[in-house]
mmCIF file of C-alpha atoms and ligand atoms in Angstrom:
data_model
loop_
_atom_site.group_PDB
_atom_site.id
_atom_site.type_symbol
_atom_site.label_atom_id
_atom_site.label_comp_id
_atom_site.label_asym_id
_atom_site.label_seq_id
_atom_site.Cartn_x
_atom_site.Cartn_y
_atom_site.Cartn_z
ATOM 1 C CA MET E 1 27.186 -0.078 -16.647
ATOM 2 C CA LEU E 2 23.374 -0.686 -17.711
ATOM 3 C CA THR E 3 21.904 -4.409 -17.608
ATOM 4 C CA SER E 4 18.133 -5.350 -19.077
ATOM 5 C CA LEU E 5 16.493 -6.951 -16.466
ATOM 6 C CA PRO E 6 14.433 -10.128 -17.378
ATOM 7 C CA THR E 7 11.287 -8.057 -17.318
ATOM 8 C CA PRO E 8 11.026 -6.073 -20.461
ATOM 9 C CA GLY E 9 11.120 -2.453 -19.503
ATOM 10 C CA PHE E 10 13.550 -2.442 -17.108
ATOM 11 C CA SER E 11 16.828 -2.022 -16.599
ATOM 12 C CA PHE E 12 19.296 -1.253 -13.774
ATOM 13 C CA GLU E 13 22.556 1.113 -14.195
ATOM 14 C CA ILE E 14 25.550 1.312 -11.823
ATOM 15 C CA VAL E 15 26.692 4.337 -12.063
ATOM 16 C CA ALA E 16 29.465 4.119 -8.905
ATOM 17 C CA THR E 17 30.746 1.836 -7.002
ATOM 18 C CA LEU E 18 32.233 2.383 -3.450
ATOM 19 C CA GLY E 19 33.776 -0.638 -1.626
ATOM 20 C CA HIS E 20 30.639 -2.762 -1.857
ATOM 21 C CA ALA E 21 28.012 0.520 -1.830
ATOM 22 C CA ARG E 22 26.316 1.356 -5.303
ATOM 23 C CA ALA E 23 25.104 4.481 -6.330
ATOM 24 C CA GLY E 24 22.519 3.757 -9.606
ATOM 25 C CA ILE E 25 19.192 4.157 -11.610
ATOM 26 C CA LEU E 26 16.330 1.430 -11.650
ATOM 27 C CA HIS E 27 14.485 2.341 -14.825
ATOM 28 C CA THR E 28 10.952 1.243 -14.410
ATOM 29 C CA PRO E 29 7.819 1.936 -17.247
ATOM 30 C CA HIS E 30 6.391 4.308 -14.350
ATOM 31 C CA GLY E 31 9.952 6.060 -14.212
ATOM 32 C CA ASP E 32 13.722 6.358 -13.010
ATOM 33 C CA ILE E 33 14.434 5.442 -9.485
ATOM 34 C CA PRO E 34 18.121 6.530 -8.186
ATOM 35 C CA THR E 35 19.063 3.900 -6.087
ATOM 36 C CA PRO E 36 19.964 3.696 -3.064
ATOM 37 C CA VAL E 37 16.572 4.550 -2.501
ATOM 38 C CA PHE E 38 14.057 4.298 0.702
ATOM 39 C CA MET E 39 10.546 3.386 -0.218
ATOM 40 C CA PRO E 40 7.665 5.155 1.796
ATOM 41 C CA VAL E 41 5.354 2.275 2.548
ATOM 42 C CA GLY E 42 1.488 2.353 1.257
ATOM 43 C CA THR E 43 0.131 -0.091 3.190
ATOM 44 C CA ALA E 44 -3.679 0.466 2.249
ATOM 45 C CA GLY E 45 -3.269 2.121 -0.911
ATOM 46 C CA THR E 46 -2.131 5.397 0.818
ATOM 47 C CA VAL E 47 1.166 6.719 2.618
ATOM 48 C CA LYS E 48 -0.436 7.698 5.893
ATOM 49 C CA ALA E 49 -1.226 11.274 6.042
ATOM 50 C CA MET E 50 0.186 12.379 2.613
ATOM 51 C CA THR E 51 -1.194 13.020 -0.528
ATOM 52 C CA PRO E 52 0.232 11.886 -4.015
ATOM 53 C CA ASP E 53 1.058 15.651 -4.809
ATOM 54 C CA GLU E 54 2.877 15.988 -1.398
ATOM 55 C CA LEU E 55 5.025 12.933 -2.141
ATOM 56 C CA ARG E 56 5.865 13.915 -5.472
ATOM 57 C CA ALA E 57 6.988 17.128 -4.654
ATOM 58 C CA PRO E 58 10.556 18.314 -4.199
ATOM 59 C CA PRO E 59 12.933 17.654 -1.961
ATOM 60 C CA LEU E 60 10.966 14.578 -1.213
ATOM 61 C CA ASP E 61 9.829 13.465 -4.792
ATOM 62 C CA ALA E 62 9.490 9.786 -4.071
ATOM 63 C CA ARG E 63 10.401 7.265 -7.016
ATOM 64 C CA ILE E 64 8.419 4.262 -5.572
ATOM 65 C CA ILE E 65 5.961 3.247 -2.746
ATOM 66 C CA LEU E 66 4.773 0.161 -1.577
ATOM 67 C CA GLY E 67 1.565 -1.257 -1.168
ATOM 68 C CA ASN E 68 0.948 -4.133 1.252
ATOM 69 C CA THR E 69 -1.241 -7.034 -0.618
ATOM 70 C CA TYR E 70 -2.627 -8.561 2.882
ATOM 71 C CA HIS E 71 -4.452 -5.372 3.360
ATOM 72 C CA LEU E 72 -5.224 -4.165 -0.263
ATOM 73 C CA TYR E 73 -6.932 -8.099 -0.248
ATOM 74 C CA LEU E 74 -8.652 -7.845 2.756
ATOM 75 C CA ARG E 75 -9.984 -4.343 1.839
ATOM 76 C CA PRO E 76 -11.061 -2.777 -0.139
ATOM 77 C CA GLY E 77 -10.941 -6.259 -2.030
ATOM 78 C CA LEU E 78 -9.839 -7.235 -5.530
ATOM 79 C CA GLU E 79 -13.202 -6.710 -6.801
ATOM 80 C CA VAL E 80 -12.696 -2.729 -6.385
ATOM 81 C CA ILE E 81 -8.809 -2.193 -7.149
ATOM 82 C CA GLU E 82 -10.114 -4.692 -10.322
ATOM 83 C CA ALA E 83 -12.604 -1.450 -11.106
ATOM 84 C CA ALA E 84 -10.164 1.247 -11.202
ATOM 85 C CA GLY E 85 -7.840 -0.343 -13.531
ATOM 86 C CA GLY E 86 -5.331 -1.396 -10.391
ATOM 87 C CA LEU E 87 -3.681 0.403 -7.720
ATOM 88 C CA HIS E 88 -2.163 3.179 -9.834
ATOM 89 C CA GLY E 89 -5.241 4.404 -10.790
ATOM 90 C CA PHE E 90 -7.253 3.920 -7.922
ATOM 91 C CA ALA E 91 -4.557 5.657 -5.569
ATOM 92 C CA ALA E 92 -4.064 8.157 -8.097
ATOM 93 C CA TRP E 93 0.000 7.499 -8.082
ATOM 94 C CA ASP E 94 1.693 7.640 -11.390
ATOM 95 C CA ARG E 95 4.948 6.798 -10.365
ATOM 96 C CA ALA E 96 6.083 3.331 -9.321
ATOM 97 C CA ILE E 97 5.125 0.562 -6.780
ATOM 98 C CA LEU E 98 6.284 -2.077 -5.427
ATOM 99 C CA THR E 99 3.844 -4.932 -3.579
ATOM 100 C CA ASP E 100 4.722 -7.525 -0.855
ATOM 101 C CA SER E 101 3.406 -10.858 -1.433
ATOM 102 C CA GLY E 102 1.059 -10.724 2.159
ATOM 103 C CA GLY E 103 3.291 -13.658 3.108
ATOM 104 C CA TYR E 104 5.085 -11.083 6.299
ATOM 105 C CA GLN E 105 1.428 -9.983 7.352
ATOM 106 C CA VAL E 106 -0.138 -13.101 7.188
ATOM 107 C CA PHE E 107 2.737 -14.459 9.892
ATOM 108 C CA SER E 108 2.536 -11.303 11.653
ATOM 109 C CA LEU E 109 -0.839 -9.930 11.847
ATOM 110 C CA ALA E 110 -3.223 -12.835 10.925
ATOM 111 C CA ALA E 111 -4.539 -15.890 13.321
ATOM 112 C CA ILE E 112 -3.205 -18.320 11.430
ATOM 113 C CA ASN E 113 -5.167 -22.031 11.210
ATOM 114 C CA GLN E 114 -3.139 -24.120 8.594
ATOM 115 C CA ILE E 115 0.536 -23.873 7.419
ATOM 116 C CA ASP E 116 0.993 -26.593 4.697
ATOM 117 C CA ASP E 117 3.746 -27.370 1.632
ATOM 118 C CA ASP E 118 1.056 -25.766 -0.722
ATOM 119 C CA GLY E 119 0.446 -22.181 1.368
ATOM 120 C CA VAL E 120 -1.394 -20.367 4.397
ATOM 121 C CA THR E 121 -5.014 -20.929 5.845
ATOM 122 C CA PHE E 122 -5.691 -17.641 7.985
ATOM 123 C CA ARG E 123 -8.283 -15.601 9.572
ATOM 124 C CA SER E 124 -8.514 -12.230 8.701
ATOM 125 C CA HIS E 125 -7.405 -9.471 11.687
ATOM 126 C CA ILE E 126 -10.291 -7.209 10.719
ATOM 127 C CA ASP E 127 -13.404 -9.527 10.813
ATOM 128 C CA GLY E 128 -11.955 -13.267 11.454
ATOM 129 C CA SER E 129 -13.091 -14.226 8.232
ATOM 130 C CA GLU E 130 -11.076 -17.023 6.719
ATOM 131 C CA HIS E 131 -9.116 -17.053 3.543
ATOM 132 C CA ARG E 132 -6.379 -19.020 1.800
ATOM 133 C CA LEU E 133 -3.019 -17.518 0.756
ATOM 134 C CA THR E 134 -0.666 -19.519 -2.068
ATOM 135 C CA PRO E 135 2.139 -18.494 -4.125
ATOM 136 C CA GLU E 136 -1.135 -18.665 -6.733
ATOM 137 C CA VAL E 137 -3.209 -16.318 -5.237
ATOM 138 C CA SER E 138 -0.358 -14.323 -4.336
ATOM 139 C CA MET E 139 0.741 -13.455 -7.395
ATOM 140 C CA GLN E 140 -3.035 -13.026 -8.834
ATOM 141 C CA ILE E 141 -3.502 -10.499 -6.058
ATOM 142 C CA GLN E 142 -0.213 -8.817 -7.005
ATOM 143 C CA ARG E 143 -1.223 -9.468 -11.083
ATOM 144 C CA VAL E 144 -4.835 -7.522 -10.377
ATOM 145 C CA LEU E 145 -2.796 -4.544 -7.885
ATOM 146 C CA GLY E 146 -0.782 -3.946 -11.139
ATOM 147 C CA SER E 147 2.502 -3.312 -9.353
ATOM 148 C CA ASP E 148 5.542 -2.443 -11.157
ATOM 149 C CA ILE E 149 7.674 -4.926 -9.029
ATOM 150 C CA ALA E 150 5.990 -7.521 -7.524
ATOM 151 C CA MET E 151 7.304 -10.156 -4.701
ATOM 152 C CA CYS E 152 7.674 -14.110 -4.357
ATOM 153 C CA PHE E 153 5.386 -15.472 -1.469
ATOM 154 C CA ASP E 154 7.408 -16.737 1.269
ATOM 155 C CA GLU E 155 7.491 -17.752 4.381
ATOM 156 C CA CYS E 156 9.577 -15.462 6.941
ATOM 157 C CA PRO E 157 10.084 -17.458 10.911
ATOM 158 C CA PRO E 158 10.622 -15.293 13.748
ATOM 159 C CA GLY E 159 14.233 -14.136 14.909
ATOM 160 C CA ASP E 160 14.422 -16.948 17.257
ATOM 161 C CA ALA E 161 12.868 -19.610 15.633
ATOM 162 C CA ASP E 162 14.782 -23.230 15.878
ATOM 163 C CA ALA E 163 17.274 -25.060 12.941
ATOM 164 C CA GLN E 164 14.015 -26.967 12.050
ATOM 165 C CA VAL E 165 11.480 -24.263 11.415
ATOM 166 C CA HIS E 166 14.193 -22.216 9.232
ATOM 167 C CA GLU E 167 15.097 -25.165 7.097
ATOM 168 C CA ARG E 168 11.235 -25.953 6.781
ATOM 169 C CA ALA E 169 10.549 -22.610 6.060
ATOM 170 C CA LEU E 170 13.481 -22.514 3.346
ATOM 171 C CA ALA E 171 12.311 -25.686 1.478
ATOM 172 C CA ARG E 172 8.729 -24.030 1.487
ATOM 173 C CA THR E 173 10.161 -20.874 0.285
ATOM 174 C CA THR E 174 12.132 -22.267 -2.699
ATOM 175 C CA ALA E 175 9.314 -24.344 -3.563
ATOM 176 C CA TRP E 176 6.899 -21.320 -3.861
ATOM 177 C CA ALA E 177 9.556 -18.731 -5.492
ATOM 178 C CA LYS E 178 9.656 -21.497 -8.487
ATOM 179 C CA ARG E 179 5.498 -21.057 -8.758
ATOM 180 C CA CYS E 180 6.103 -17.707 -8.166
ATOM 181 C CA ARG E 181 8.237 -17.229 -10.996
ATOM 182 C CA ILE E 182 5.820 -19.367 -13.160
ATOM 183 C CA ALA E 183 2.433 -17.900 -12.387
ATOM 184 C CA PRO E 184 0.954 -15.139 -14.737
ATOM 185 C CA ARG E 185 1.264 -11.443 -13.848
ATOM 186 C CA ALA E 186 0.435 -7.804 -15.343
ATOM 187 C CA PRO E 187 2.022 -6.379 -18.253
ATOM 188 C CA GLY E 188 5.595 -5.162 -17.385
ATOM 189 C CA GLN E 189 5.687 -6.024 -13.875
ATOM 190 C CA ALA E 190 9.081 -7.196 -12.293
ATOM 191 C CA LEU E 191 9.273 -10.153 -10.001
ATOM 192 C CA PHE E 192 11.829 -10.095 -6.723
ATOM 193 C CA GLY E 193 12.797 -13.326 -5.129
ATOM 194 C CA ILE E 194 13.646 -13.264 -1.639
ATOM 195 C CA VAL E 195 16.073 -15.323 0.323
ATOM 196 C CA GLN E 196 15.468 -16.191 3.453
ATOM 197 C CA GLY E 197 17.749 -18.238 6.544
ATOM 198 C CA GLY E 198 17.680 -15.623 9.451
ATOM 199 C CA ILE E 199 21.101 -15.307 10.885
ATOM 200 C CA ASP E 200 23.122 -18.576 9.844
ATOM 201 C CA THR E 201 25.330 -17.170 7.267
ATOM 202 C CA ALA E 202 25.812 -20.816 5.763
ATOM 203 C CA ARG E 203 22.083 -21.770 5.142
ATOM 204 C CA ARG E 204 21.584 -18.272 3.787
ATOM 205 C CA LEU E 205 24.098 -18.472 1.024
ATOM 206 C CA ARG E 206 22.862 -22.056 0.532
ATOM 207 C CA HIS E 207 19.279 -20.685 -0.250
ATOM 208 C CA MET E 208 20.577 -17.924 -2.204
ATOM 209 C CA ALA E 209 21.929 -20.681 -4.325
ATOM 210 C CA GLU E 210 18.585 -22.263 -4.572
ATOM 211 C CA ILE E 211 17.131 -18.418 -5.804
ATOM 212 C CA LEU E 212 19.226 -16.924 -7.923
ATOM 213 C CA PRO E 213 19.462 -19.394 -10.823
ATOM 214 C CA LEU E 214 15.066 -18.750 -10.872
ATOM 215 C CA ASP E 215 16.663 -15.545 -12.790
ATOM 216 C CA PHE E 216 14.446 -12.450 -10.825
ATOM 217 C CA ASP E 217 14.684 -8.937 -11.814
ATOM 218 C CA GLY E 218 16.098 -8.486 -8.468
ATOM 219 C CA HIS E 219 16.949 -10.073 -5.522
ATOM 220 C CA ALA E 220 15.722 -9.295 -1.219
ATOM 221 C CA LEU E 221 16.965 -10.345 2.037
ATOM 222 C CA GLY E 222 13.959 -11.596 4.427
ATOM 223 C CA GLY E 223 13.818 -11.967 7.549
ATOM 224 C CA LEU E 224 15.758 -9.139 8.999
ATOM 225 C CA ALA E 225 14.671 -7.153 12.019
ATOM 226 C CA VAL E 226 12.875 -9.828 12.913
ATOM 227 C CA GLY E 227 13.719 -10.102 16.821
ATOM 228 C CA GLU E 228 17.292 -10.953 16.127
ATOM 229 C CA ASN E 229 20.257 -8.770 17.620
ATOM 230 C CA LEU E 230 21.257 -5.621 15.708
ATOM 231 C CA ALA E 231 24.773 -7.601 15.198
ATOM 232 C CA ASP E 232 23.674 -10.243 14.015
ATOM 233 C CA THR E 233 21.478 -8.202 11.346
ATOM 234 C CA TYR E 234 24.812 -6.473 10.610
ATOM 235 C CA ARG E 235 26.886 -9.422 10.457
ATOM 236 C CA ILE E 236 24.315 -10.989 7.642
ATOM 237 C CA LEU E 237 24.334 -7.999 5.662
ATOM 238 C CA ASP E 238 28.015 -7.857 5.618
ATOM 239 C CA GLU E 239 28.329 -11.554 4.800
ATOM 240 C CA VAL E 240 25.683 -11.989 2.174
ATOM 241 C CA ALA E 241 24.749 -8.744 0.756
ATOM 242 C CA HIS E 242 27.541 -8.230 -1.718
ATOM 243 C CA LEU E 243 27.163 -11.592 -3.065
ATOM 244 C CA LEU E 244 23.876 -11.236 -4.721
ATOM 245 C CA PRO E 245 24.244 -10.298 -8.351
ATOM 246 C CA ALA E 246 25.963 -7.403 -8.539
ATOM 247 C CA GLU E 247 24.055 -6.218 -11.774
ATOM 248 C CA ARG E 248 20.548 -6.821 -10.399
ATOM 249 C CA PRO E 249 19.105 -4.621 -7.748
ATOM 250 C CA ARG E 250 19.430 -5.817 -3.556
ATOM 251 C CA TYR E 251 16.319 -4.934 -1.465
ATOM 252 C CA LEU E 252 16.732 -5.590 2.409
ATOM 253 C CA MET E 253 12.912 -5.384 3.518
ATOM 254 C CA GLY E 254 11.793 -3.765 6.200
ATOM 255 C CA VAL E 255 15.011 -2.193 7.613
ATOM 256 C CA GLY E 256 15.045 0.189 9.341
ATOM 257 C CA THR E 257 16.571 3.080 11.670
ATOM 258 C CA PRO E 258 18.524 5.683 9.682
ATOM 259 C CA ALA E 259 21.569 3.951 11.047
ATOM 260 C CA ASP E 260 20.376 0.381 9.497
ATOM 261 C CA LEU E 261 19.892 2.150 6.168
ATOM 262 C CA GLU E 262 23.669 3.290 6.113
ATOM 263 C CA ARG E 263 25.002 -0.285 7.190
ATOM 264 C CA GLY E 264 22.751 -1.649 4.717
ATOM 265 C CA ILE E 265 23.689 0.855 1.850
ATOM 266 C CA LEU E 266 27.660 0.180 2.795
ATOM 267 C CA ALA E 267 26.981 -4.066 2.631
ATOM 268 C CA GLY E 268 25.895 -3.446 -0.969
ATOM 269 C CA ILE E 269 22.005 -2.515 -0.638
ATOM 270 C CA ASP E 270 19.932 -0.821 -3.422
ATOM 271 C CA MET E 271 16.409 -0.631 -1.939
ATOM 272 C CA PHE E 272 14.656 -0.013 1.214
ATOM 273 C CA ASP E 273 11.454 0.156 3.278
ATOM 274 C CA CYS E 274 10.137 0.477 6.653
ATOM 275 C CA VAL E 275 7.376 2.147 8.201
ATOM 276 C CA MET E 276 9.850 3.933 10.821
ATOM 277 C CA PRO E 277 9.593 7.044 9.391
ATOM 278 C CA THR E 278 5.606 7.276 9.305
ATOM 279 C CA ARG E 279 4.967 5.730 12.268
ATOM 280 C CA ASN E 280 6.964 7.559 14.567
ATOM 281 C CA ALA E 281 5.995 10.749 12.857
ATOM 282 C CA ARG E 282 2.274 10.047 13.732
ATOM 283 C CA ASN E 283 3.702 9.141 17.455
ATOM 284 C CA GLY E 284 5.802 12.006 18.154
ATOM 285 C CA TYR E 285 9.278 10.825 16.802
ATOM 286 C CA LEU E 286 10.926 13.119 14.351
ATOM 287 C CA PHE E 287 14.381 12.457 12.932
ATOM 288 C CA THR E 288 17.126 15.233 12.676
ATOM 289 C CA SER E 289 20.414 15.743 11.497
ATOM 290 C CA GLY E 290 21.144 15.907 15.662
ATOM 291 C CA GLU E 291 19.076 14.425 18.234
ATOM 292 C CA ARG E 292 15.947 12.765 17.655
ATOM 293 C CA VAL E 293 13.208 15.230 18.841
ATOM 294 C CA ASN E 294 10.312 13.840 21.340
ATOM 295 C CA ILE E 295 8.155 16.418 20.175
ATOM 296 C CA PRO E 296 5.652 16.063 22.977
ATOM 297 C CA ASN E 297 8.589 17.030 25.348
ATOM 298 C CA ALA E 298 8.214 19.836 27.390
ATOM 299 C CA ALA E 299 11.246 21.612 26.282
ATOM 300 C CA ASN E 300 9.616 22.285 22.973
ATOM 301 C CA ARG E 301 6.776 24.491 24.805
ATOM 302 C CA LEU E 302 8.260 27.392 23.721
ATOM 303 C CA ASP E 303 10.793 26.462 21.228
ATOM 304 C CA MET E 304 9.751 28.778 18.026
ATOM 305 C CA GLY E 305 12.932 27.608 15.706
ATOM 306 C CA PRO E 306 12.307 24.807 13.139
ATOM 307 C CA VAL E 307 12.353 20.841 13.971
ATOM 308 C CA ASP E 308 15.664 20.973 11.963
ATOM 309 C CA PRO E 309 16.949 23.799 10.979
ATOM 310 C CA THR E 310 18.793 21.883 8.027
ATOM 311 C CA CYS E 311 15.696 20.220 6.907
ATOM 312 C CA PRO E 312 14.055 21.692 3.756
ATOM 313 C CA CYS E 313 11.035 20.674 3.995
ATOM 314 C CA ALA E 314 7.640 22.311 3.943
ATOM 315 C CA THR E 315 7.095 21.520 7.774
ATOM 316 C CA CYS E 316 10.649 22.929 8.811
ATOM 317 C CA LYS E 317 10.558 25.991 6.521
ATOM 318 C CA THR E 318 7.119 27.080 7.886
ATOM 319 C CA HIS E 319 6.557 25.783 11.470
ATOM 320 C CA SER E 320 8.026 25.652 14.917
ATOM 321 C CA ARG E 321 8.576 22.953 17.116
ATOM 322 C CA ALA E 322 5.755 24.740 19.588
ATOM 323 C CA TYR E 323 3.408 24.895 17.129
ATOM 324 C CA LEU E 324 3.850 21.198 15.866
ATOM 325 C CA ARG E 325 4.179 20.222 19.812
ATOM 326 C CA HIS E 326 0.885 22.108 20.278
ATOM 327 C CA LEU E 327 -0.938 20.256 17.576
ATOM 328 C CA TYR E 328 0.203 17.039 18.492
ATOM 329 C CA MET E 329 -0.780 17.725 22.378
ATOM 330 C CA ALA E 330 -4.069 19.027 20.690
ATOM 331 C CA LYS E 331 -4.446 15.510 18.827
ATOM 332 C CA GLU E 332 -5.084 17.566 15.420
ATOM 333 C CA ILE E 333 -5.226 16.153 12.165
ATOM 334 C CA LEU E 334 -2.433 18.325 10.444
ATOM 335 C CA TYR E 335 0.086 17.066 13.003
ATOM 336 C CA SER E 336 0.243 14.016 11.384
ATOM 337 C CA ARG E 337 0.757 15.508 8.030
ATOM 338 C CA LEU E 338 3.320 17.854 9.125
ATOM 339 C CA ALA E 339 5.530 15.551 10.824
ATOM 340 C CA THR E 340 5.181 12.957 8.151
ATOM 341 C CA LEU E 341 6.500 14.850 5.347
ATOM 342 C CA HIS E 342 9.418 16.303 7.804
ATOM 343 C CA ASN E 343 10.399 12.113 8.388
ATOM 344 C CA LEU E 344 10.035 11.249 4.875
ATOM 345 C CA THR E 345 12.154 14.294 3.860
ATOM 346 C CA PHE E 346 14.396 13.128 6.426
ATOM 347 C CA TYR E 347 15.200 9.538 5.303
ATOM 348 C CA ALA E 348 15.175 10.397 1.650
ATOM 349 C CA ARG E 349 17.844 13.364 1.940
ATOM 350 C CA HIS E 350 19.450 10.644 4.092
ATOM 351 C CA VAL E 351 19.802 8.160 1.314
ATOM 352 C CA ALA E 352 20.547 10.523 -1.060
ATOM 353 C CA ARG E 353 23.315 12.082 0.612
ATOM 354 C CA LEU E 354 25.026 8.833 0.781
ATOM 355 C CA ARG E 355 24.057 8.225 -3.010
ATOM 356 C CA GLU E 356 26.104 11.680 -3.217
ATOM 357 C CA ARG E 357 28.842 10.550 -1.137
ATOM 358 C CA ILE E 358 29.423 7.246 -3.799
ATOM 359 C CA VAL E 359 29.093 9.302 -6.907
ATOM 360 C CA ALA E 360 31.807 11.507 -5.047
ATOM 361 C CA GLU E 361 34.199 9.335 -3.920
ATOM 362 C CA GLY E 362 33.533 6.261 -5.560
ATOM 363 C CA THR E 363 34.534 4.620 -8.849
ATOM 364 C CA ARG E 364 32.789 5.267 -12.003
ATOM 365 C CA ALA E 365 31.031 2.184 -13.338
HETATM 366 ZN ZN1 ZN M 401 11.977 19.042 8.173
#
């Protein structure tokens, strides 16, 4: 079943379903994206330690990466991105890009000076300079970045915020979504709406009823894995994800572990992003089909086997745990590259395996 999305050039095809889980293909002007998909995070216009060729090469074969509006706006700045003709050209990435709105980073990284119903005034975490982000400014930045998928500017309260804070954030997020929806966009740029509401199911559903009529190309669940209990994250996923419109892509923002991805997929989520595989790689943690490997561990000192014998990545086919441990201990640059390639390949294969299961055991759409 193929459905055209509101933005020309985008369509979403459901190939098979298994319970709430779906295997699909998101068609974009920068290529087809089999879903469920994990999107590597390219915070500052680079997936740290990876070249575009490495990201594109099978078995990793990344079809979409994420760029961060907040970081790219502060550095290198819009003038530079605009001179390059957008982020695709600047980063030499010819496949799809999703940009966040900058909201999450403003609320988590910057020194907030003022939040009001119009937007947020903050100081840069880099040089302390003062800036103001509003729905219109966020959309203007994303327009210059020229991402394939832009995200609505939203307010994401901490997981332990009280009800009053959540209610105010919800009202703002809805008002800001309406302003983002009518703001100018780059040609062929889709826009996703974000459902907030913390871990209160009724509040989530109420907010969903406000966001869905705005006719976005896809829908995201925001404000999960922001400090709440994992049981609450999973409960909200189970109770809410499958109620988002079935014919449009569903995106769980900023989550998570391989187990979280599996739970999300079973709950009906199609898209994920998280810094975990790339950041953990650089910090010495490698995901495998067995136990997670802590590479500096002394047990790896004389281990001439690969990180994961079942992994087809170039790191595992070429190098031993002992060599990776040596590179890590010696703080060699190559360590981060080899480790990142492995962890991203693990995530891509983890999601692809779940997709194959949905196709093999599920109902053809
Ligand atoms: Zn590997």
